Short mmCIF file of C-alpha atoms in Angstrom, two decimals:
data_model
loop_
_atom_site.label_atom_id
_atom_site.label_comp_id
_atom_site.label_asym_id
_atom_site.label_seq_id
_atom_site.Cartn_x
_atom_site.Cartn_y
_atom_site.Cartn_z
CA UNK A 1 0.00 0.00 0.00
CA UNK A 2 1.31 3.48 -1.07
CA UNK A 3 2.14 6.00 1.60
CA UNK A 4 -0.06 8.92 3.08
CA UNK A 5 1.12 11.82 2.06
CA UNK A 6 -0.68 14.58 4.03
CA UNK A 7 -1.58 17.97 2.58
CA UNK A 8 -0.28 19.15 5.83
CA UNK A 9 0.63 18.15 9.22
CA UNK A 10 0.16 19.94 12.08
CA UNK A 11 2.25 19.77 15.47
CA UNK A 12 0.74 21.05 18.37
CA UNK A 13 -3.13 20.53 19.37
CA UNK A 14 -3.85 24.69 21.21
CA UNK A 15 -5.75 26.86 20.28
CA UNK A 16 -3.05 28.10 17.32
CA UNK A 17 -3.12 23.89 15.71
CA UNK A 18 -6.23 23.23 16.10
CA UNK A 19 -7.85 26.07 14.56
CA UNK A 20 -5.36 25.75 12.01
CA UNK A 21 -6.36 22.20 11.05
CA UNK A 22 -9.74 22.94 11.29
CA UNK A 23 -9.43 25.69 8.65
CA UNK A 24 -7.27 23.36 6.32
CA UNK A 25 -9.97 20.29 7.13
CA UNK A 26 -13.15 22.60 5.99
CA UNK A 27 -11.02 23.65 2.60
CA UNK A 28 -11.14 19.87 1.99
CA UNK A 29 -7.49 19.32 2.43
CA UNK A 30 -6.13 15.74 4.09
CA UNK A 31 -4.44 16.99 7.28
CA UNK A 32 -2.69 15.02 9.91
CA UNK A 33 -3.19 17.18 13.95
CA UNK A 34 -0.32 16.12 16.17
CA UNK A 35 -0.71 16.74 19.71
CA UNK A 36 1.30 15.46 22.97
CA UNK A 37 -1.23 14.13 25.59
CA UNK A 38 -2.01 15.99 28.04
CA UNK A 39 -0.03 18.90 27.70
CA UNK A 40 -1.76 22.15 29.12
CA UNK A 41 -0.41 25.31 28.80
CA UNK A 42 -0.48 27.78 32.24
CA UNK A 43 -3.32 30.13 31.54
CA UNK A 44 -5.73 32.72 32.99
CA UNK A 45 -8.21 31.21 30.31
CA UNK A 46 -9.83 34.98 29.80
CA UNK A 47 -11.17 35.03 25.97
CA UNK A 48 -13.05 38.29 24.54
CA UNK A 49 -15.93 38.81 22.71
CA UNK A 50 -14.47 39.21 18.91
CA UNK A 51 -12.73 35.56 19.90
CA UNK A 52 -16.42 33.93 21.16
CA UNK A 53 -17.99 35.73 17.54
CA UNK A 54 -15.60 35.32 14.95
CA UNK A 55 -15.19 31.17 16.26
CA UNK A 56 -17.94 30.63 17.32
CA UNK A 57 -17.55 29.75 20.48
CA UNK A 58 -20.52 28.19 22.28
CA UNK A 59 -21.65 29.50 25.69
CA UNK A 60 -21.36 25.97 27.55
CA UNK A 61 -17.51 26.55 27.11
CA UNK A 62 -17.59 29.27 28.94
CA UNK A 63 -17.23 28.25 32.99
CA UNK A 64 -17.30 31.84 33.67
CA UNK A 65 -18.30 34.92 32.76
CA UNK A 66 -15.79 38.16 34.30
CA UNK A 67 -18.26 41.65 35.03
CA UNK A 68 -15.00 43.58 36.17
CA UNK A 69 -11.44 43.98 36.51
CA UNK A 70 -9.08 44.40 39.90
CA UNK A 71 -5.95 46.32 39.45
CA UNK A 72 -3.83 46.07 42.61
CA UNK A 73 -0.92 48.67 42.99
CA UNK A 74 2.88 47.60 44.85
CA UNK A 75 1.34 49.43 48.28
CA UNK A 76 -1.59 47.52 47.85
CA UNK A 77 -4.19 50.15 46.57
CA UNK A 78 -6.68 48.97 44.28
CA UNK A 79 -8.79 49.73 40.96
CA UNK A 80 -12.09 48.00 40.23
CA UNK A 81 -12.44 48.08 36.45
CA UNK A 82 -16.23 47.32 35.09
CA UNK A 83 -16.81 45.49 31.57
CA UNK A 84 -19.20 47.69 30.23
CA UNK A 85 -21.94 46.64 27.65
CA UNK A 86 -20.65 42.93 28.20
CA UNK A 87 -18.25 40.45 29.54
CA UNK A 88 -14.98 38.57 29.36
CA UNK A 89 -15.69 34.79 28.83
CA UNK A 90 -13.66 32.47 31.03
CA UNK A 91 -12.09 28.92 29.86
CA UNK A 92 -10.42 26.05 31.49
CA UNK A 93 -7.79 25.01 28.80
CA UNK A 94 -8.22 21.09 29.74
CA UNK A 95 -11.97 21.73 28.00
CA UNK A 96 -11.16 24.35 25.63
CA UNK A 97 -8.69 22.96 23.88
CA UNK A 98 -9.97 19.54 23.35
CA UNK A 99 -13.25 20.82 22.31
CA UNK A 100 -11.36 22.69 19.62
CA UNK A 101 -9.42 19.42 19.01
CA UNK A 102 -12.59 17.16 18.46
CA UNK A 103 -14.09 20.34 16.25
CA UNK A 104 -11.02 19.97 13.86
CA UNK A 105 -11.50 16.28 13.89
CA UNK A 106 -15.42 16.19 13.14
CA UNK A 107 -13.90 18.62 10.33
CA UNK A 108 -12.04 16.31 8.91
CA UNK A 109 -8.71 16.41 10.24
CA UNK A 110 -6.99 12.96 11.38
CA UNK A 111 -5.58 13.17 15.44
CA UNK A 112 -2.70 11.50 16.08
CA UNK A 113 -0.78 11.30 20.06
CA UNK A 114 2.51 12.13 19.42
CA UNK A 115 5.66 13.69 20.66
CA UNK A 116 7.62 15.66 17.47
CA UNK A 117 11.12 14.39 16.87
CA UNK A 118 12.65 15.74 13.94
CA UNK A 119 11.75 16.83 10.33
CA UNK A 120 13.80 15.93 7.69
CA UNK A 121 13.48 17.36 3.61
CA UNK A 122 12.37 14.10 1.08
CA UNK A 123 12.51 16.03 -2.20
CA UNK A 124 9.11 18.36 -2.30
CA UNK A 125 7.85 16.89 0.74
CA UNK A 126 8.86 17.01 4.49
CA UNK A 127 9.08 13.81 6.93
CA UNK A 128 8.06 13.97 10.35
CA UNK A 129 9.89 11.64 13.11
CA UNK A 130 7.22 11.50 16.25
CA UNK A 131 7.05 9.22 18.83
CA UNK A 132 3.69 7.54 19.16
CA UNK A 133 1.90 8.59 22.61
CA UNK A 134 -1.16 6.58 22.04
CA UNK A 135 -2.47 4.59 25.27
CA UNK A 136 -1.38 1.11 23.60
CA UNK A 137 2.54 2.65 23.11
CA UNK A 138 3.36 2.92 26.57
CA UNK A 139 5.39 5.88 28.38
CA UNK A 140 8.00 6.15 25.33
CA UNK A 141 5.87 4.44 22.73
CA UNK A 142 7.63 4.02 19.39
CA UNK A 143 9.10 5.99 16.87
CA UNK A 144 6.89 6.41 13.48
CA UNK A 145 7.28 8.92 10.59
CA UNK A 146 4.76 10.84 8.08
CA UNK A 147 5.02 12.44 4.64
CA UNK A 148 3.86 15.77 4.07
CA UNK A 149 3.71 18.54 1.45
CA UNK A 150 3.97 21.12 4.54
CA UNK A 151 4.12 21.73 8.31
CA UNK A 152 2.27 24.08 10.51
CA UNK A 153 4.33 24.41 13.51
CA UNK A 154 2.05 25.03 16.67
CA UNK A 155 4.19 23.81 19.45
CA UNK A 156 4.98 26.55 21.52
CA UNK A 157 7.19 28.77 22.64
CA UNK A 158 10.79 28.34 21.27
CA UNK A 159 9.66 25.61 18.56
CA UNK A 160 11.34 22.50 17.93
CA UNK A 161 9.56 22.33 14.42
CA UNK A 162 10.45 26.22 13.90
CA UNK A 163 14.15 25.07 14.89
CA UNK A 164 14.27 21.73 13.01
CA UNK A 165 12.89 23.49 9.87
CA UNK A 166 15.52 26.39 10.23
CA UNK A 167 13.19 28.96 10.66
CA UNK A 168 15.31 32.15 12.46
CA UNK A 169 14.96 33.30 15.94
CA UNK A 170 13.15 30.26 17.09
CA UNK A 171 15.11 30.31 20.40
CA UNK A 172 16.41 33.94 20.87
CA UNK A 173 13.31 35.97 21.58
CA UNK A 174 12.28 37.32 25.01
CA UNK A 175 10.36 35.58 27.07
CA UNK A 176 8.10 35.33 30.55
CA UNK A 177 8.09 32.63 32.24
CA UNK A 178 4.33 31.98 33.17
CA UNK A 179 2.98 29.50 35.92
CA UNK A 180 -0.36 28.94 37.50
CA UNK A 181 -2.26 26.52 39.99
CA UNK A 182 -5.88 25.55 38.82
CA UNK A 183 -7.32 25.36 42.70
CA UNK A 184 -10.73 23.88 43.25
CA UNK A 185 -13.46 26.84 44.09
CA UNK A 186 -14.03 26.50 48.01
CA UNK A 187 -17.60 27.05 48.81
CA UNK A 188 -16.56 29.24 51.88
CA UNK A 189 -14.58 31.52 49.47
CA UNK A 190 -12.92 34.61 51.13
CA UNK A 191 -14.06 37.78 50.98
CA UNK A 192 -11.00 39.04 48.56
CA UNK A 193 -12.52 36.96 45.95
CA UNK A 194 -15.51 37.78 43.71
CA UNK A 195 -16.13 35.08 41.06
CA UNK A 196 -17.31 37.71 38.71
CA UNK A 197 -13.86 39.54 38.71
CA UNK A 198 -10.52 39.27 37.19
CA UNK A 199 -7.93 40.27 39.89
CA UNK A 200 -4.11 41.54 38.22
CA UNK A 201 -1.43 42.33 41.21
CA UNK A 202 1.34 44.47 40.21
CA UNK A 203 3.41 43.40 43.46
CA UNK A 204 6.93 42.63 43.39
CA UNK A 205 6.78 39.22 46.07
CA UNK A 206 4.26 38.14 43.32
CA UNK A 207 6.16 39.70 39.93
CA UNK A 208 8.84 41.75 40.08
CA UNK A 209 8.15 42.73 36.45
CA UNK A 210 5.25 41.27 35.16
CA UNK A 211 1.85 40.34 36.66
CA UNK A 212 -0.04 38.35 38.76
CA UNK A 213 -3.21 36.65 38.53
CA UNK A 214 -6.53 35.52 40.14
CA UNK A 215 -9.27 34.20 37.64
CA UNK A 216 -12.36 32.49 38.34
CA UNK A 217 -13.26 29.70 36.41
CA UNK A 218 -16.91 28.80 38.08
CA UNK A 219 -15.96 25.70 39.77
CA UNK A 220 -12.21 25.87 40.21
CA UNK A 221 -9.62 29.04 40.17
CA UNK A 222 -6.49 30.10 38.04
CA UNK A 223 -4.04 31.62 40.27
CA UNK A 224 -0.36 32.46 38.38
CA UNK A 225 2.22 34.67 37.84
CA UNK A 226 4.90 35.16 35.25
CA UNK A 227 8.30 37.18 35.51
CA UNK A 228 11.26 37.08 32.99
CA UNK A 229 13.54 37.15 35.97
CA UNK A 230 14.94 33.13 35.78
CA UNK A 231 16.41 33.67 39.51
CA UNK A 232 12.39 34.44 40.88
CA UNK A 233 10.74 31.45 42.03
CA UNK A 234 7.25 31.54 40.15
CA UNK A 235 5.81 28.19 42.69
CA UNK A 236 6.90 30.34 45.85
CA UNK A 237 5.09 33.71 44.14
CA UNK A 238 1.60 32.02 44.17
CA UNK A 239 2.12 29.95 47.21
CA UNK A 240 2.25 33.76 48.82
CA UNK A 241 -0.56 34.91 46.30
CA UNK A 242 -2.61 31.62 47.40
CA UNK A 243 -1.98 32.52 51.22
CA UNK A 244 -2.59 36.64 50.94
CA UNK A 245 -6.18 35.95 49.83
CA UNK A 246 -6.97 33.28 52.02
CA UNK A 247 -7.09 30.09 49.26
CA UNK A 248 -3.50 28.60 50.72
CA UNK A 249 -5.51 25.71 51.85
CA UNK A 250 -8.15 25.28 48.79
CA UNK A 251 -7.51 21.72 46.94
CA UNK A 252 -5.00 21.72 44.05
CA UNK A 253 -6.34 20.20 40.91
CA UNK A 254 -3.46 20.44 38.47
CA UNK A 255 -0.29 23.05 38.02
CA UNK A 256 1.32 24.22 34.86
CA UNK A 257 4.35 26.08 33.89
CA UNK A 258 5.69 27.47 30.43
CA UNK A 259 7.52 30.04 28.68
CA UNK A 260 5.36 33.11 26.96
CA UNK A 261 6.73 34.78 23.84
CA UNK A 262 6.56 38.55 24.29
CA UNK A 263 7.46 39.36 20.25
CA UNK A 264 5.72 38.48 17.34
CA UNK A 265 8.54 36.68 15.56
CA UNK A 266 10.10 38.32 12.06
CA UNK A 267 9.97 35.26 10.64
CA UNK A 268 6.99 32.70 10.50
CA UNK A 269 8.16 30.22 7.84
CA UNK A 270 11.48 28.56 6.49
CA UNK A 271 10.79 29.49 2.44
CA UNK A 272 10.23 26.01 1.92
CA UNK A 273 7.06 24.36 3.51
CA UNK A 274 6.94 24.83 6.98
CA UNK A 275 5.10 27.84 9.29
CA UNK A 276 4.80 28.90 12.71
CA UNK A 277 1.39 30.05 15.14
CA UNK A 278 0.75 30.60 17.74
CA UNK A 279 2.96 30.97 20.60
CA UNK A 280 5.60 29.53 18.15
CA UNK A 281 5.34 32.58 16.15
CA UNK A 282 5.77 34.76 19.31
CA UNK A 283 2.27 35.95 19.15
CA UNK A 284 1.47 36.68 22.94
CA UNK A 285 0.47 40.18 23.55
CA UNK A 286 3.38 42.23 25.46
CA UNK A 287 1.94 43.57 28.66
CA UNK A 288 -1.25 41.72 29.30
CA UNK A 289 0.41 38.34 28.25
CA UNK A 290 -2.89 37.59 26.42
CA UNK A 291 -2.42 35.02 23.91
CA UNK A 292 -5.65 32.59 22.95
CA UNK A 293 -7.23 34.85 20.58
CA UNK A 294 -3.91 35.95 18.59
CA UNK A 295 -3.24 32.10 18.45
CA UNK A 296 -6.89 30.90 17.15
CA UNK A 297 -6.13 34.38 14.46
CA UNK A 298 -2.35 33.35 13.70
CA UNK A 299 -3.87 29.43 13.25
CA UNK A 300 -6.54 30.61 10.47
CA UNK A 301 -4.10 32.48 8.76
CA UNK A 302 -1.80 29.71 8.91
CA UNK A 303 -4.10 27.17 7.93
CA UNK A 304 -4.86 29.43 4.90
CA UNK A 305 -1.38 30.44 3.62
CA UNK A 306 -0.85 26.51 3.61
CA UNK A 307 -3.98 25.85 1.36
CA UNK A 308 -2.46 29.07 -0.66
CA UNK A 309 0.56 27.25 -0.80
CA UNK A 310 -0.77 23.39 -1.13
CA UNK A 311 -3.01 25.00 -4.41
CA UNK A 312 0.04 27.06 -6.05
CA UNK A 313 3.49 25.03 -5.35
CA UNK A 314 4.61 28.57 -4.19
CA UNK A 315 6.35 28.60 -1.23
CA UNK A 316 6.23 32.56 -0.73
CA UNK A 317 2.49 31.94 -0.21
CA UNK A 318 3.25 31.04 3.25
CA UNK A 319 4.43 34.74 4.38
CA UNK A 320 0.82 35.33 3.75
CA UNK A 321 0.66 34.00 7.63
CA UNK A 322 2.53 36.66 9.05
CA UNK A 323 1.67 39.76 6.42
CA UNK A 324 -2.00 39.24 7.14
CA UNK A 325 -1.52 39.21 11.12
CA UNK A 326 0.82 42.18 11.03
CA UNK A 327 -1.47 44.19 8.88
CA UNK A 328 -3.94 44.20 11.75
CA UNK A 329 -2.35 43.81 14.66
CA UNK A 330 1.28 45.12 14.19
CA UNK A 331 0.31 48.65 16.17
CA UNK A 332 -1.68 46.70 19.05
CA UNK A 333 1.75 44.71 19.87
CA UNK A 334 3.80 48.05 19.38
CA UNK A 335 1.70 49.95 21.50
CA UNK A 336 1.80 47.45 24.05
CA UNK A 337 5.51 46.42 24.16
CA UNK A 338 6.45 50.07 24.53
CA UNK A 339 3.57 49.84 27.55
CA UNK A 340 5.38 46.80 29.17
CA UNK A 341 8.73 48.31 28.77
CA UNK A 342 7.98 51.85 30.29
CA UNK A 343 5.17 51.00 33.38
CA UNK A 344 6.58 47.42 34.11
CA UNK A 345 10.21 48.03 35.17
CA UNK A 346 9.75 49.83 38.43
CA UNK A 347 7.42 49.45 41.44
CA UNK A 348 6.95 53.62 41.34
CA UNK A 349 6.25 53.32 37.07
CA UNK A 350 3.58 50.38 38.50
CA UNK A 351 1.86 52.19 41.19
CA UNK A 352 1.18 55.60 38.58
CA UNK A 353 0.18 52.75 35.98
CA UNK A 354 -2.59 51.82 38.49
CA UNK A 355 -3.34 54.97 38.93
CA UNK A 356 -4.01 56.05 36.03
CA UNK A 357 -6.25 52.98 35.34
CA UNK A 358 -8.69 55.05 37.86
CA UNK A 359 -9.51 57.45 34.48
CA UNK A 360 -12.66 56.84 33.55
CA UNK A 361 -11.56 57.59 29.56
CA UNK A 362 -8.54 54.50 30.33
CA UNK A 363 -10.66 52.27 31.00
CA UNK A 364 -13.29 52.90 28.38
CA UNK A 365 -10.64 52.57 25.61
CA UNK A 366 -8.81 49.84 27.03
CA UNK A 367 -11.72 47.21 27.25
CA UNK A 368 -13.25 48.74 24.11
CA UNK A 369 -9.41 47.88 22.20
CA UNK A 370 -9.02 44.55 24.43
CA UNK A 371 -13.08 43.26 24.03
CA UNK A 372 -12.95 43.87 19.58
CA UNK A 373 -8.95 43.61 19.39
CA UNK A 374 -9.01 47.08 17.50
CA UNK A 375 -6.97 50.09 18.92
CA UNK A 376 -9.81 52.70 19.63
CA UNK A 377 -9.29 55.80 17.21
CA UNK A 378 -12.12 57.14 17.99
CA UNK A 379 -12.82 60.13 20.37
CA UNK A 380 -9.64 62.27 19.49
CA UNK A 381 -9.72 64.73 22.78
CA UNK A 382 -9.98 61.43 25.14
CA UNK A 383 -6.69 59.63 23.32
CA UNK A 384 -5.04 63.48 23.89
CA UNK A 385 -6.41 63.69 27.56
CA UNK A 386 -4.67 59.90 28.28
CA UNK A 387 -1.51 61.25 26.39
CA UNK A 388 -0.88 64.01 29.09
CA UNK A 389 -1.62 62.08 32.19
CA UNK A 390 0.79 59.16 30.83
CA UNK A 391 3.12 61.85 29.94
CA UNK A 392 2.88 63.53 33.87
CA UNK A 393 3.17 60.38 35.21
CA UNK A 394 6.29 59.52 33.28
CA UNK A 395 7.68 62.71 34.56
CA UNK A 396 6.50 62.92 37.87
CA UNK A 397 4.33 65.49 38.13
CA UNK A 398 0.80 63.91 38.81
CA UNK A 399 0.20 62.49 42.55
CA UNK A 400 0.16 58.97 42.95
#
């Protein structure tokens, strides 16, 4: 019997693969998802409106449902944010992500357990080396191979597909080191914790240069931090951030830990057949650390530069990945990198960044930009008012 040979395999089964095999599935095309078994990546699970639309998402998915925001200052002083005209839908990743997994497959894509290995060039095609993780292969299971005519590479931060493949700055960019405890929901929950509210602490035991995190997720919690300080111990972080709120003693259900791009990578593809999403690609917003919805966007476009390139034989069709994602979102990462770099590096730049997240006009634009992933342009004199009060906090002449 002649070999498979896949229109496209794809390695890595998030949000980024799996919405990039089920875009490549619903074109028709024979594609191969490749996932490792029960890998989760550490997340607050928070997922706006424009994701829930433009996916359709349905509302069972969604184990909670966030009215508000908490800002919480280095001295302890807190903002309480409200979601106006809506919500920000809450996901546990376990359920998320295999939903979107079995979606893909219903599609049309084929699932396979596996652990990537290698990739090696067979004339036009590519060969992927896995190692079988299916329950039958035990813990090492053995080693098999595919033939494709390309490779999406959805496997994370710092990519072994992206680095196999050749594809430049793979392993160089910046990163935050992110990692969270999903805690069971106590039915005599403190009074620090509303399970309508997002909580973000700006406190150096808990980040000294990042964020941390308490999300609810209806019957359990998401409580994490990140840092890109390798010496700060992220477990001891929300063991303190677990204690200071009174959920130290709440039952742990699972802990993950992972490293979060914070730059869109220059290069998505190798020329040849292969192309990054996802957190492969380095698309995790800068700042808020936000990252399903830019990986469900960077799979689609992904999925549909391969079927560009699949059609055509042209392997510059799979820039198409990266030019279309730039196009819209290029100014949202810019404007937020430059956000990170400037508010994030000192406790004194933190506590004026809370502060200034009391302005009524700050928080309007920022949920209306975070809730339809479009920079607000609108309302010229309120962008102008939020340019001077940045600008007298910068130089220390508004009161904190």
């Amino acid at each position: 019997m002649a070999e498979i040979i896949y229109d496209a395999v794809v390695v890595g089964g998030g949000p980024a693969g799996s919405t990039a095999a089920h875009t490549l599935a619903l074109k028709g095309k024979q594609v191969l998802l490749m996932d490792k078994r029960g890998r989760i990546k550490p997340c607050g699970g928070a997922i706006p409106p424009r994701l829930i639309k433009d996916f359709n998402i349905p509302d069972n998915l969604l184990v909670a449902k966030a009215k508000s925001a908490r800002m919480v200052s280095p001295v302890g002083k807190t903002v309480d944010i409200p979601i106006e005209n809506g919500f920000v839908g809450m996901v546990d990743r376990a359920q998320f992500d295999e939903w979107l997994r079995n979606r893909a497959q219903e599609a049309g894509a084929i699932r396979e357990d596996g652990l990537f290995e290698s990739l090696e060039r067979e004339g036009p095609y590519a060969r992927i080396y896995y190692r079988s993780r299916g329950p039958s292969d035990g813990v090492d299971g053995a080693v098999k191979s595919v033939l494709t005519k390309s490779v999406i590479g959805a496997d994370g931060a710092k990519s072994q597909v992206g680095r196999s493949a050749g594809v430049k700055g793979c392993a160089e960019a910046n990163y935050v080191f992110a990692y969270h405890e999903i805690i069971k929901t106590p039915t005599d929950r403190p009074l620090s914790f509303d399970a309508t509210r997002c909580d973000v602490l700006y406190q150096k035991p808990i980040s000294p240069d990042f964020y941390g995190w308490v999300f609810p997720h209806g019957d359990t919690i998401s409580i994490g931090t990140g840092s890109a300080d390798k010496g700060f111990s992220l477990r001891n972080a929300v063991a303190k951030l677990r204690a200071d709120i009174g959920l130290d003693q709440a039952e742990l259900i699972r802990h993950e830990g992972a490293p979060l791009p914070m730059k869109p990578l220059k290069k998505w593809d190798d020329g040849k057949q292969v192309v990054l999403a996802g957190d492969a690609a380095g698309v995790v917003a800068p700042a808020s650390g936000e990252g399903i919805y830019y990986a469900m966007l960077g799979g689609q476009l992904a999925g549909e530069a391969v079927y560009e390139f699949v059609e055509s034989n042209n392997p510059a069709k799979l820039q198409l990945a990266r030019k279309r994602f730039m196009k819209e979102h290029r100014l949202t990462f810019i404007v937020l990198g430059i956000m990170q770099y400037f508010w994030y590096t000192t406790d004194k730049r933190r506590e004026s960044f809370v502060k200034m997240c009391e302005d009524k006009d700050v928080q309007r634009l920022t949920f209306e930009s975070y809730m339809n992933k479009k920079l607000v342009r609108k309302k010229p004199m309120a962008h102008v008012k939020i340019f001077l009060k940045d600008m007298g906090h910068l130089l220390g002449l508004a009161k904190v």
